[in-house]
CSV table of C-alpha atoms in Angstrom, one decimal:
chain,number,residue,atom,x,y,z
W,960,UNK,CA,-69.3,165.9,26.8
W,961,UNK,CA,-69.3,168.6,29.0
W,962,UNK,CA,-65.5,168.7,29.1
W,963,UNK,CA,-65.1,169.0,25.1
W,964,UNK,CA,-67.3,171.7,25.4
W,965,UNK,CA,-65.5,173.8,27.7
W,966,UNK,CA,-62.5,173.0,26.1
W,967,UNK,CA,-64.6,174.3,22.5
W,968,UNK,CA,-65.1,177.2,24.8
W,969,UNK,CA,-61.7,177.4,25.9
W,970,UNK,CA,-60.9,177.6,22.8
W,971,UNK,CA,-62.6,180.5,21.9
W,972,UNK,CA,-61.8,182.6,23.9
W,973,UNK,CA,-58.3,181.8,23.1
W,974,UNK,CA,-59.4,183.1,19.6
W,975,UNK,CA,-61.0,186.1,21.1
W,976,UNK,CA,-57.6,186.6,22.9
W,977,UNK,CA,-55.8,186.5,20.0
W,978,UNK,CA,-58.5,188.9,18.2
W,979,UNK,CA,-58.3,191.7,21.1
W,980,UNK,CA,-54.5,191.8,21.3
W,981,UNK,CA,-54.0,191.9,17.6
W,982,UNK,CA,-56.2,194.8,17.5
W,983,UNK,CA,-54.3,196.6,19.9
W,984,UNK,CA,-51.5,196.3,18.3
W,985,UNK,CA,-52.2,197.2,15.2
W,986,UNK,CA,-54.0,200.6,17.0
W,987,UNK,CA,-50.7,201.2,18.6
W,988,UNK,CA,-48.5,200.6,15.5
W,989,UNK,CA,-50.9,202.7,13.2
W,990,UNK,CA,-50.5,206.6,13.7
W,991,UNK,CA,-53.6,208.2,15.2
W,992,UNK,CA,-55.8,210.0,13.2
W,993,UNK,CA,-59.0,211.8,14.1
W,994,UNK,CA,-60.7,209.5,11.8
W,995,UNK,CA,-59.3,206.3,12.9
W,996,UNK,CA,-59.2,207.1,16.4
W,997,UNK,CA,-62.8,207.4,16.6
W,998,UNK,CA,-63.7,204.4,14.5
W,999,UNK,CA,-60.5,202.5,17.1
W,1000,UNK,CA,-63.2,203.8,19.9
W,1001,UNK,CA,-66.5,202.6,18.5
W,1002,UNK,CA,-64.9,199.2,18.1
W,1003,UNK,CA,-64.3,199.1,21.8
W,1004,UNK,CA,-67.3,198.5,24.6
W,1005,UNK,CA,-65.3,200.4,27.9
W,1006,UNK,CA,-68.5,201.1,29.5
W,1007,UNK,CA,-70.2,204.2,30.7
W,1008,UNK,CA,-67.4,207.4,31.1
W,1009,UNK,CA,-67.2,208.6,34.7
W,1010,UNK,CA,-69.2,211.6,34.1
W,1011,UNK,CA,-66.5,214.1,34.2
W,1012,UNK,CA,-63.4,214.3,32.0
W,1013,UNK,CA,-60.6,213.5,34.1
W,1014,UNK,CA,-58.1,215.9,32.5
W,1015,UNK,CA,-60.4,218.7,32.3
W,1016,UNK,CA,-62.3,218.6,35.7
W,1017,UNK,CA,-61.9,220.8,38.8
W,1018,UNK,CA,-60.6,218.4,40.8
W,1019,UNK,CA,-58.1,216.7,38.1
W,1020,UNK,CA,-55.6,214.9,39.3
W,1021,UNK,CA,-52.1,216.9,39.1
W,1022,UNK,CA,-50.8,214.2,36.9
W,1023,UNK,CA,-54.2,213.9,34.5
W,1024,UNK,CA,-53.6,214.3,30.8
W,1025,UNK,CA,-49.9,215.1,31.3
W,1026,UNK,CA,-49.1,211.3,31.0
W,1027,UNK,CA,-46.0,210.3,31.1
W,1028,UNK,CA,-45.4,208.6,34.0
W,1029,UNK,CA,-48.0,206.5,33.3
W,1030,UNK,CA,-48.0,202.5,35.0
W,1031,UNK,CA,-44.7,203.1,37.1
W,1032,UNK,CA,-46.3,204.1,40.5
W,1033,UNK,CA,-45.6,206.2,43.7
W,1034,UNK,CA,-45.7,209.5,41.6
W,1035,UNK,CA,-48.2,212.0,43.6
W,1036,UNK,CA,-48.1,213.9,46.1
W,1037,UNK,CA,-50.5,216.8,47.7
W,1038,UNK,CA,-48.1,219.1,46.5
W,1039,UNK,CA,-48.1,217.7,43.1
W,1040,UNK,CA,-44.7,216.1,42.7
W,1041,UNK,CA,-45.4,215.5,39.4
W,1042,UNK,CA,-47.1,218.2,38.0
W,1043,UNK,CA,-46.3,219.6,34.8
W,1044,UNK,CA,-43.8,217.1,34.1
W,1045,UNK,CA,-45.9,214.9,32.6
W,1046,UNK,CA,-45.1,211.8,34.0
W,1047,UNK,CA,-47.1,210.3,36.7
W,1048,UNK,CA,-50.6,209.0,35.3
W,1049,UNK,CA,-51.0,205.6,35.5
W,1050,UNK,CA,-48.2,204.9,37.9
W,1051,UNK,CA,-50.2,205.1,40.4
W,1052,UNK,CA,-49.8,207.3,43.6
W,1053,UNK,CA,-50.7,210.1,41.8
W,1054,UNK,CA,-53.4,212.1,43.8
W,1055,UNK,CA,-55.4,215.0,43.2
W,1056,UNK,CA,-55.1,218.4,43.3
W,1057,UNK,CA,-56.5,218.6,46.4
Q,475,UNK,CA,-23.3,237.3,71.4
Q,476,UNK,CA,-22.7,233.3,70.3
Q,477,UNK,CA,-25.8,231.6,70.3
Q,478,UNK,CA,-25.9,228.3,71.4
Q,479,UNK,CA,-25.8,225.6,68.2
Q,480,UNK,CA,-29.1,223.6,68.4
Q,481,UNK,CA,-28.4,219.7,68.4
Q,482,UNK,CA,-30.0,217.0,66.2
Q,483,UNK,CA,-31.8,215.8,68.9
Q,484,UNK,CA,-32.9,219.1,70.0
Q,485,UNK,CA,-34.3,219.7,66.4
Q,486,UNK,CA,-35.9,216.3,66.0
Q,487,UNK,CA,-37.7,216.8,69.6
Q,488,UNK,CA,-38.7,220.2,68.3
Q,489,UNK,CA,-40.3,218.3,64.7
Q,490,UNK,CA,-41.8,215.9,67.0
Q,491,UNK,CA,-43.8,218.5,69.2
Q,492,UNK,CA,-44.5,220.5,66.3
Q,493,UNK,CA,-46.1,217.8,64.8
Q,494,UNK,CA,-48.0,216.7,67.7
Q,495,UNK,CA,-49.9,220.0,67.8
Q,496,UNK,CA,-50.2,220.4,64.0
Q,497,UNK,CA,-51.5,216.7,64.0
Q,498,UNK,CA,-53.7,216.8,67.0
Q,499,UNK,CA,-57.6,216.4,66.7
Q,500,UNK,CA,-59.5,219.3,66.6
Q,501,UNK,CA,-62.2,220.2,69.8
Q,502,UNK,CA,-65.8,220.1,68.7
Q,503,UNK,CA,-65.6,223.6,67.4
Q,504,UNK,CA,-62.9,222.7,64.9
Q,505,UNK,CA,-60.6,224.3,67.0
Q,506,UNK,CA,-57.5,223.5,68.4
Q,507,UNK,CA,-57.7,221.4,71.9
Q,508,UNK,CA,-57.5,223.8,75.1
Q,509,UNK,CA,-55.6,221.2,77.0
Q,510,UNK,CA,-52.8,219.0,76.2
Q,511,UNK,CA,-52.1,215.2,76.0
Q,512,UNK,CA,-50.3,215.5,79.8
Q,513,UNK,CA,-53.8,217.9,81.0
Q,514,UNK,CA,-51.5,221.2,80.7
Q,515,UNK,CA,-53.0,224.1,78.9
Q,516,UNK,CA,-52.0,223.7,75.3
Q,517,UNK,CA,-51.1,227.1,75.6
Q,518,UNK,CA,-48.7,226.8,77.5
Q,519,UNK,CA,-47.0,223.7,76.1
Q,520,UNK,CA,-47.2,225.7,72.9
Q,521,UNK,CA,-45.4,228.9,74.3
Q,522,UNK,CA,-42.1,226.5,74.9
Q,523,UNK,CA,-41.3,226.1,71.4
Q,524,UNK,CA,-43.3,228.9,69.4
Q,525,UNK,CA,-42.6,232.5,70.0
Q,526,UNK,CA,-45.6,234.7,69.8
Q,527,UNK,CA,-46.0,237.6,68.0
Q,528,UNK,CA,-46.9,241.4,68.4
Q,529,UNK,CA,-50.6,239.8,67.0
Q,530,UNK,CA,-51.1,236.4,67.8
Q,531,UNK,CA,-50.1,234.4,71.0
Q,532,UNK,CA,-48.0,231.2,70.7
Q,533,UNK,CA,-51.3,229.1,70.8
Q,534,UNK,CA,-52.9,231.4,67.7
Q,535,UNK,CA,-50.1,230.5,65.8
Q,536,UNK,CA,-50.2,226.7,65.6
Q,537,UNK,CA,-53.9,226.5,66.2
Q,538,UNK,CA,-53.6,228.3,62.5
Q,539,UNK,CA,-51.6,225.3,61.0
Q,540,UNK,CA,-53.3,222.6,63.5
Q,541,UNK,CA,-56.7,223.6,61.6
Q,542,UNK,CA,-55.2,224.1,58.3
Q,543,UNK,CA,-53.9,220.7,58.3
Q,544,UNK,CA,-57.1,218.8,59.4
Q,545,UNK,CA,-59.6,220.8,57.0
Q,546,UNK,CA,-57.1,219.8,54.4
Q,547,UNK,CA,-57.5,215.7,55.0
Q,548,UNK,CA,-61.0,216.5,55.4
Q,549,UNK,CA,-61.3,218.1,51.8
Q,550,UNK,CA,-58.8,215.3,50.6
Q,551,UNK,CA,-61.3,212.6,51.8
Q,552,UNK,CA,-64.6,214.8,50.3
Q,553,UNK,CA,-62.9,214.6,47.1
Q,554,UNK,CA,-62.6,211.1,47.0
Q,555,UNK,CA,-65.6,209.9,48.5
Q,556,UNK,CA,-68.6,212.3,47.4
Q,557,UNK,CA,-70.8,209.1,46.8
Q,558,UNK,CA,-70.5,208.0,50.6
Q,559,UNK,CA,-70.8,211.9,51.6
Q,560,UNK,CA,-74.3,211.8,49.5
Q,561,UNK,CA,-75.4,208.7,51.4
Q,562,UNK,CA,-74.7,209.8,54.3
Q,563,UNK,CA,-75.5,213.4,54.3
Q,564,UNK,CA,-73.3,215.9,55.8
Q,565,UNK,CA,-73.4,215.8,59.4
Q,566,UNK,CA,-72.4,212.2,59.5
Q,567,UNK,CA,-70.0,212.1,56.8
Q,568,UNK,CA,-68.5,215.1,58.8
Q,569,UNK,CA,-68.1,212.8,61.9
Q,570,UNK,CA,-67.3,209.8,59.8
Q,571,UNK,CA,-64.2,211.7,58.9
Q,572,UNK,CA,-62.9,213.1,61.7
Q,573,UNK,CA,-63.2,209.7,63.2
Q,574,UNK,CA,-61.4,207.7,60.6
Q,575,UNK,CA,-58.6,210.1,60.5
Q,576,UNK,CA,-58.1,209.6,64.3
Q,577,UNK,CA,-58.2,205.8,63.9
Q,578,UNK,CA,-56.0,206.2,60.9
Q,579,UNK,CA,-54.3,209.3,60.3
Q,580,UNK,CA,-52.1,210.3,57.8
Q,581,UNK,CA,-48.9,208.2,57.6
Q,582,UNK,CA,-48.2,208.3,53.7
Q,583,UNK,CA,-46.1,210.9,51.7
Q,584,UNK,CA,-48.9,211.3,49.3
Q,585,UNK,CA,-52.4,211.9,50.5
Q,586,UNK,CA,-53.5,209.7,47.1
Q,587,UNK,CA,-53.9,206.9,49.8
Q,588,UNK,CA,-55.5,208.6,52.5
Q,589,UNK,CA,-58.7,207.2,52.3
Q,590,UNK,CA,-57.7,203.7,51.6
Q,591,UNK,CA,-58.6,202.3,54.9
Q,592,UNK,CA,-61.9,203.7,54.6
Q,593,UNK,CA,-64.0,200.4,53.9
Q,594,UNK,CA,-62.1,198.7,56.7
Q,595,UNK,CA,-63.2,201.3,59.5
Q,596,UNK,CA,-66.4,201.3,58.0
Q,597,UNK,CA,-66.7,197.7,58.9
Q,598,UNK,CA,-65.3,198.4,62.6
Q,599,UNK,CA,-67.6,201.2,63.2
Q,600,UNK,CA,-71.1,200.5,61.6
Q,601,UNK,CA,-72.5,202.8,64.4
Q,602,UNK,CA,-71.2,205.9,62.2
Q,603,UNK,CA,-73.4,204.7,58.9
Q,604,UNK,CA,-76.5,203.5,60.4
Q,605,UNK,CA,-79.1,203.1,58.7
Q,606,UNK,CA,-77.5,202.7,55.3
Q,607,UNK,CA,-74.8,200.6,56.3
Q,608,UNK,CA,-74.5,198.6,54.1
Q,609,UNK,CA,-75.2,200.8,50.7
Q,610,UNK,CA,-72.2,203.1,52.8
Q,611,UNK,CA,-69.8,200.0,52.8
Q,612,UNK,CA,-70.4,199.0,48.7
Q,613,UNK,CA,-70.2,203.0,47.8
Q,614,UNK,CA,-66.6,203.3,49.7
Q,615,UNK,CA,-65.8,200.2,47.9
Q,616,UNK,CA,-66.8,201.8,44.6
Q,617,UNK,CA,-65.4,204.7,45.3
Q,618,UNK,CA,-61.7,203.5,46.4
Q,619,UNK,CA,-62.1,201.4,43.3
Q,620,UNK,CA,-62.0,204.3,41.2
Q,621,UNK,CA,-59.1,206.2,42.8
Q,622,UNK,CA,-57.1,202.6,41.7
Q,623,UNK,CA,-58.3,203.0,38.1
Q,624,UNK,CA,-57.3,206.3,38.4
Q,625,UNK,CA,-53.4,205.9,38.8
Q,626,UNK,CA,-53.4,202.2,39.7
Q,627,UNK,CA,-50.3,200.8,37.9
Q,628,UNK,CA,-50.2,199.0,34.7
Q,629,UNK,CA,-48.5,195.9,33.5
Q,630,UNK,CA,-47.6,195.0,30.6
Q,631,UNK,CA,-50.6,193.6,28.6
Q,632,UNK,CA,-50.3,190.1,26.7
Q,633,UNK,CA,-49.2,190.2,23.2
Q,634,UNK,CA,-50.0,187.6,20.2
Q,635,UNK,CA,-46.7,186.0,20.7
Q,636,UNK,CA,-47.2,185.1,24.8
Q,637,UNK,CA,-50.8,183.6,23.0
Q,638,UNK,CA,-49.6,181.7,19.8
Q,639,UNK,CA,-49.6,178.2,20.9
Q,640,UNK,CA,-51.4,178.2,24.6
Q,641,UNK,CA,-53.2,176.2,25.7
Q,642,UNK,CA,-56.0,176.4,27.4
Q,643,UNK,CA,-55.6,173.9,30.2
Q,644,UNK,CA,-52.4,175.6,31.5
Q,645,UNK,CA,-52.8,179.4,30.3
Q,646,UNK,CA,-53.2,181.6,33.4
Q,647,UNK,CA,-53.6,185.4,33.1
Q,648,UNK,CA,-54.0,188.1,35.3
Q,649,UNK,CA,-55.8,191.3,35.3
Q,650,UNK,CA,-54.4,194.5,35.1
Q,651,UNK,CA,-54.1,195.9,38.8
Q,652,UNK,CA,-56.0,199.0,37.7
Q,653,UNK,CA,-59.5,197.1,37.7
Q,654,UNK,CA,-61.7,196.3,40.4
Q,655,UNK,CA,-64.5,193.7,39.7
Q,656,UNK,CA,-67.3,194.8,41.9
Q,657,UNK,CA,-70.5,192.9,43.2
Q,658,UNK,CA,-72.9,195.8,43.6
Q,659,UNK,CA,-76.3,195.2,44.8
Q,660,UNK,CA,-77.1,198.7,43.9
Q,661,UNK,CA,-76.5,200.7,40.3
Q,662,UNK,CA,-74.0,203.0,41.7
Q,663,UNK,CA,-72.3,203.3,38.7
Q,664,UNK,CA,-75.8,205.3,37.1
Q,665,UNK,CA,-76.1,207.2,40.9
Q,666,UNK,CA,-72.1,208.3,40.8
Q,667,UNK,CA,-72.9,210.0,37.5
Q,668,UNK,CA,-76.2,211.4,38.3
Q,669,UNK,CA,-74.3,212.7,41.4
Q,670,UNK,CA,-71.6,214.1,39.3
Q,671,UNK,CA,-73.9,215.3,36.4
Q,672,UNK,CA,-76.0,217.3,38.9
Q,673,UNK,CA,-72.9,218.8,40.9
Q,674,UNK,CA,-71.8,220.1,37.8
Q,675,UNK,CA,-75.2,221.4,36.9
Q,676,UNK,CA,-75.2,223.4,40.1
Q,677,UNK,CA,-72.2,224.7,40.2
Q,678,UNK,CA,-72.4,225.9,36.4
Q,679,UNK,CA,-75.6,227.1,37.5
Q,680,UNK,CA,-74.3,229.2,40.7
Q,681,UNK,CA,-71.6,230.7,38.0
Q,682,UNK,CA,-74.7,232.3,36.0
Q,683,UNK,CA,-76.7,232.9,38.7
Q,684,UNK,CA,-78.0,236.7,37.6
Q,685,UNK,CA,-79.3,234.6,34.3
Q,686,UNK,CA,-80.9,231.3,36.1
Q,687,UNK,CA,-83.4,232.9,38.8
Q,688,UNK,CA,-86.2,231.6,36.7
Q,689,UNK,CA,-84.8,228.0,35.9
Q,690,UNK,CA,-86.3,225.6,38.3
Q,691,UNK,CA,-84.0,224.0,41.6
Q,692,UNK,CA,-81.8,221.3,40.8
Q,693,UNK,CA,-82.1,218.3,43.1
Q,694,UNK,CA,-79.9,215.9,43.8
Q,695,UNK,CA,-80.7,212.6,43.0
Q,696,UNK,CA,-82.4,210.4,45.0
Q,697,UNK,CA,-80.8,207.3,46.6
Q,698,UNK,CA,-80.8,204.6,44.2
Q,699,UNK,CA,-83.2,201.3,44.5
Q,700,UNK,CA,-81.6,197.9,45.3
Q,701,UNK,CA,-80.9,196.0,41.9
Q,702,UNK,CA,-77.7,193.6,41.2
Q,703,UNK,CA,-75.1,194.9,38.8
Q,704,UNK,CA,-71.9,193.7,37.8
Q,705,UNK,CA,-69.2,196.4,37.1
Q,706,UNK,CA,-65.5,196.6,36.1
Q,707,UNK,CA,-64.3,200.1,37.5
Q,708,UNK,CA,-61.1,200.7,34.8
Q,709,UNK,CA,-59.5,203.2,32.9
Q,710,UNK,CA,-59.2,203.5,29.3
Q,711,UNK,CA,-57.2,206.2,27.3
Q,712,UNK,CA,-56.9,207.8,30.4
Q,713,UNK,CA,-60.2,207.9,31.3
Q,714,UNK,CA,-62.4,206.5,33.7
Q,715,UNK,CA,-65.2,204.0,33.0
Q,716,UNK,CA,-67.6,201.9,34.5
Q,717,UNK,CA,-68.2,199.0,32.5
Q,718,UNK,CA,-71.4,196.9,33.1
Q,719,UNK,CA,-70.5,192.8,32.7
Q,720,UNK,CA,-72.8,190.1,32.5
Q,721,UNK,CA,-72.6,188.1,35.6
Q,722,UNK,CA,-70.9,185.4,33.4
Q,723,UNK,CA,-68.1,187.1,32.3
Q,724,UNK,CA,-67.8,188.9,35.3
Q,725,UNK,CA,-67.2,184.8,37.1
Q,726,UNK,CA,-65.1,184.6,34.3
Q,727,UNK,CA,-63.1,187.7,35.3
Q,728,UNK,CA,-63.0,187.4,38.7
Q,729,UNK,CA,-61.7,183.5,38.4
Q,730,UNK,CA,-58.7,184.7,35.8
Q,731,UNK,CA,-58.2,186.9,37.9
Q,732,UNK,CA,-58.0,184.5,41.2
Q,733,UNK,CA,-55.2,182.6,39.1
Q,734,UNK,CA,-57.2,180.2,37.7
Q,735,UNK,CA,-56.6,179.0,33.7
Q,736,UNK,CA,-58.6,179.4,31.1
Q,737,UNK,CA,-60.3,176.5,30.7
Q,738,UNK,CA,-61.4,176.5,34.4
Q,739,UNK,CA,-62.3,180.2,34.1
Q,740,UNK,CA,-64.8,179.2,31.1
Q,741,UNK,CA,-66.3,176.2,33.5
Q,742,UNK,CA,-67.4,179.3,35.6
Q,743,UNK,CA,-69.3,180.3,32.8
Q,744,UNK,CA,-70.9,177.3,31.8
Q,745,UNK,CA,-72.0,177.0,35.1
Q,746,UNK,CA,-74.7,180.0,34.6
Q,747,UNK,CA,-76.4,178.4,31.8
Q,748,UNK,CA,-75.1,175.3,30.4
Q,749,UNK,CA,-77.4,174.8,27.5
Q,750,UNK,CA,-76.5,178.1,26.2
Q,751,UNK,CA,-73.8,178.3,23.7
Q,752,UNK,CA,-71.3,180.2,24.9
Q,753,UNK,CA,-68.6,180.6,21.9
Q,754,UNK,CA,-69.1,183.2,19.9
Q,755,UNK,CA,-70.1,185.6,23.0
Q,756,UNK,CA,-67.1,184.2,25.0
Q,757,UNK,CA,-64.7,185.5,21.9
Q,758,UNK,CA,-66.2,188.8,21.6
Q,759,UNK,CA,-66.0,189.2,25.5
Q,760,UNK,CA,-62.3,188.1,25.2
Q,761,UNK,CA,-61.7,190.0,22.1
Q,762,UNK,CA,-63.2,193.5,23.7
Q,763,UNK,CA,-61.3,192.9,27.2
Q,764,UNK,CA,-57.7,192.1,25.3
Q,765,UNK,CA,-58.0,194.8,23.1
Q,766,UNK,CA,-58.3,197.1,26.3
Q,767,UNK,CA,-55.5,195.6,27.3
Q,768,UNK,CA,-57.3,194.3,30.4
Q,769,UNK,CA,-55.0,191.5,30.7
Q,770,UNK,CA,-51.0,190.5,31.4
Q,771,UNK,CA,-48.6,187.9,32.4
Q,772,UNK,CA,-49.0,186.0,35.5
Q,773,UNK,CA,-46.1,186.9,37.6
């Protein structure tokens, strides 16, 4: 009993799966609008924002809101290897303006 | 006159002592040290490789790049940890600091992952964080968790077609090295933005301060009361969020995460309340996480 219902649950969230990265796609195959993008962020629960906005803080990171090197790692340095060339955020490594 | 060509040895010897002094602690005054590793007077160790000037002396001269170079760590580690700062207060966060970086100075090109030994010092020297110990330990944590959201990497997340046909006995995904799932046994989520709120507040106040003499003083928020939360520390769009979890989905998380499958991971669940029915709530979890892109392949 107990194992048909965690397979029912299993199962579910398999569906959910499914339901979250069909989303996504279809948010990054649809051109971003104003409109949509807010109605894209309504539909998604990412929690309390970090008080400040990362890009437009004091103490940004160098990379923040440039964006382009975004998930490959090792960009940043004190001196800001990366800034203004738009590359580093998400990569990790990226530190702050310090 | 031919001057004499200086050697590569002679020029890394020269980087090495150079370093040496830039590197060195500071005295108690923030200073640089009087006497030198071997007991000599810095000063005069100093004079062998750095000419002085018609206004400084040899030892004025570094002392200028040996302080430069510490306040700068210092600052780099304030930045990052202004939740442990608040908890501890100034004088010990001070000490904290200077301490760490002498058990674990720099050694990385980018000063990103200066502080990343933080929570393991804290847990060799408690003396420094007495008596909140242990709220010091879980704010580092949160805090080093958010400079991994910030610019930890991302992997691909899972599309429809690694999901069409799974199954949930064998399906294993991982979490996207960006999140932290975090245990808190205080709300620091709602403190760090209280913290940052009213650090803003003040310094937007100090920039109109001829207009804010009759506003009332701005204090900083108290220390938070103990209370279990479950958070994901993540990024989205580029920005930063804590995101509250139930503490079933957060099991649920944390044993996808820990390579178990789906199925198992859903048994970590059940275990919470197993009368409840779990499905629909389980697919909207699912379906908000994946269309985050919270999850990827298994590597």
């Amino acid at each position: 009993m107990k194992s048909s219902t965690q397979f029912s649950i299993a199962a579910a969230a398999l569906s959910g799966l499914l339901m979250g990265t069909a989303a996504r796609a279809a948010t990054v195959a649809v051109p971003t609008t104003p409109a949509n993008h807010q109605s894209i962020q309504k539909s998604v629960d990412a929690g309390q924002k970090a008080a400040i906005k990362l890009a437009d803080s004091a103490d940004k990171h160098d990379c923040a809101g440039k964006n382009d090197c975004k998930g490959k790692g090792g960009c940043k340095t004190g001196d800001a290897g990366c800034k203004g060339k738009n590359s580093c955020k998400g990569k990790g490594g990226c530190a702050t303006n310090k | 006159m031919k001057l004499k060509r200086q050697t590569h040895a002679e020029l890394c010897e020269l980087q090495r002592r150079t370093g040496s002094a830039i590197m060195r602690r500071l005295n108690g005054a923030s200073r640089m040290q009087q006497t030198w590793m071997d007991g000599r007077r810095t000063a005069d160790v100093v004079a062998e490789f750095i000419k002085p000037n018609d206004r400084l002396t040899s030892f004025d001269r570094i002392e200028i790049y040996n302080r430069q170079y510490w306040f700068r760590l210092i600052d780099c580690l304030y930045d990052d940890y202004r939740g442990l700062h608040a908890v501890l207060g100034q004088a010990k966060f001070n000490r904290l600091t200077i301490e760490y970086l002498d058990r674990y100075p720099s050694r990385c090109f980018t000063l990103r992952n200066l502080g990343s030994r933080i929570g393991q010092f804290l847990d060799e020297r408690p003396d420094l964080i007495q008596p909140r110990a242990e709220l010091a330990r879980e704010m580092a944590k949160f805090e080093w968790a958010q400079v991994v959201a910030f610019d930890g990497p991302v992997e691909t997340p899972v599309t429809v077609d690694d999901l069409l046909g799974a199954n949930p006995t064998k399906l294993r995904l991982a979490l996207q090295p960006y999140i932290t799932l975090l245990e808190l046994h205080w709300p620091l989520d709602d403190w760090s933005i209280a913290l940052k709120n009213s650090a803003n507040t003040l310094r937007s106040e100090a920039s109109n301060a001829v207009e804010s003499e009759a506003k009332t003083a701005i204090e900083r928020p108290k220390l938070p009361k103990k209370k279990t939360v479950f958070v994901a520390v993540h990024r989205y769009q580029n920005m930063l969020y804590y995101k509250r979890l139930e503490p079933a989905a957060f099991a649920m998380l944390a044993a996808l995460r820990d390579g178990r499958t789906l199925e198992a991971a859903v048994g970590a669940v059940m275990e919470s309340n197993e009368d409840r029915d779990w499905s629909a709530e389980v697919q909207k979890w699912f379906a908000n996480f994946t269309s985050m892109g919270w999850f990827c392949r298994r590597k």
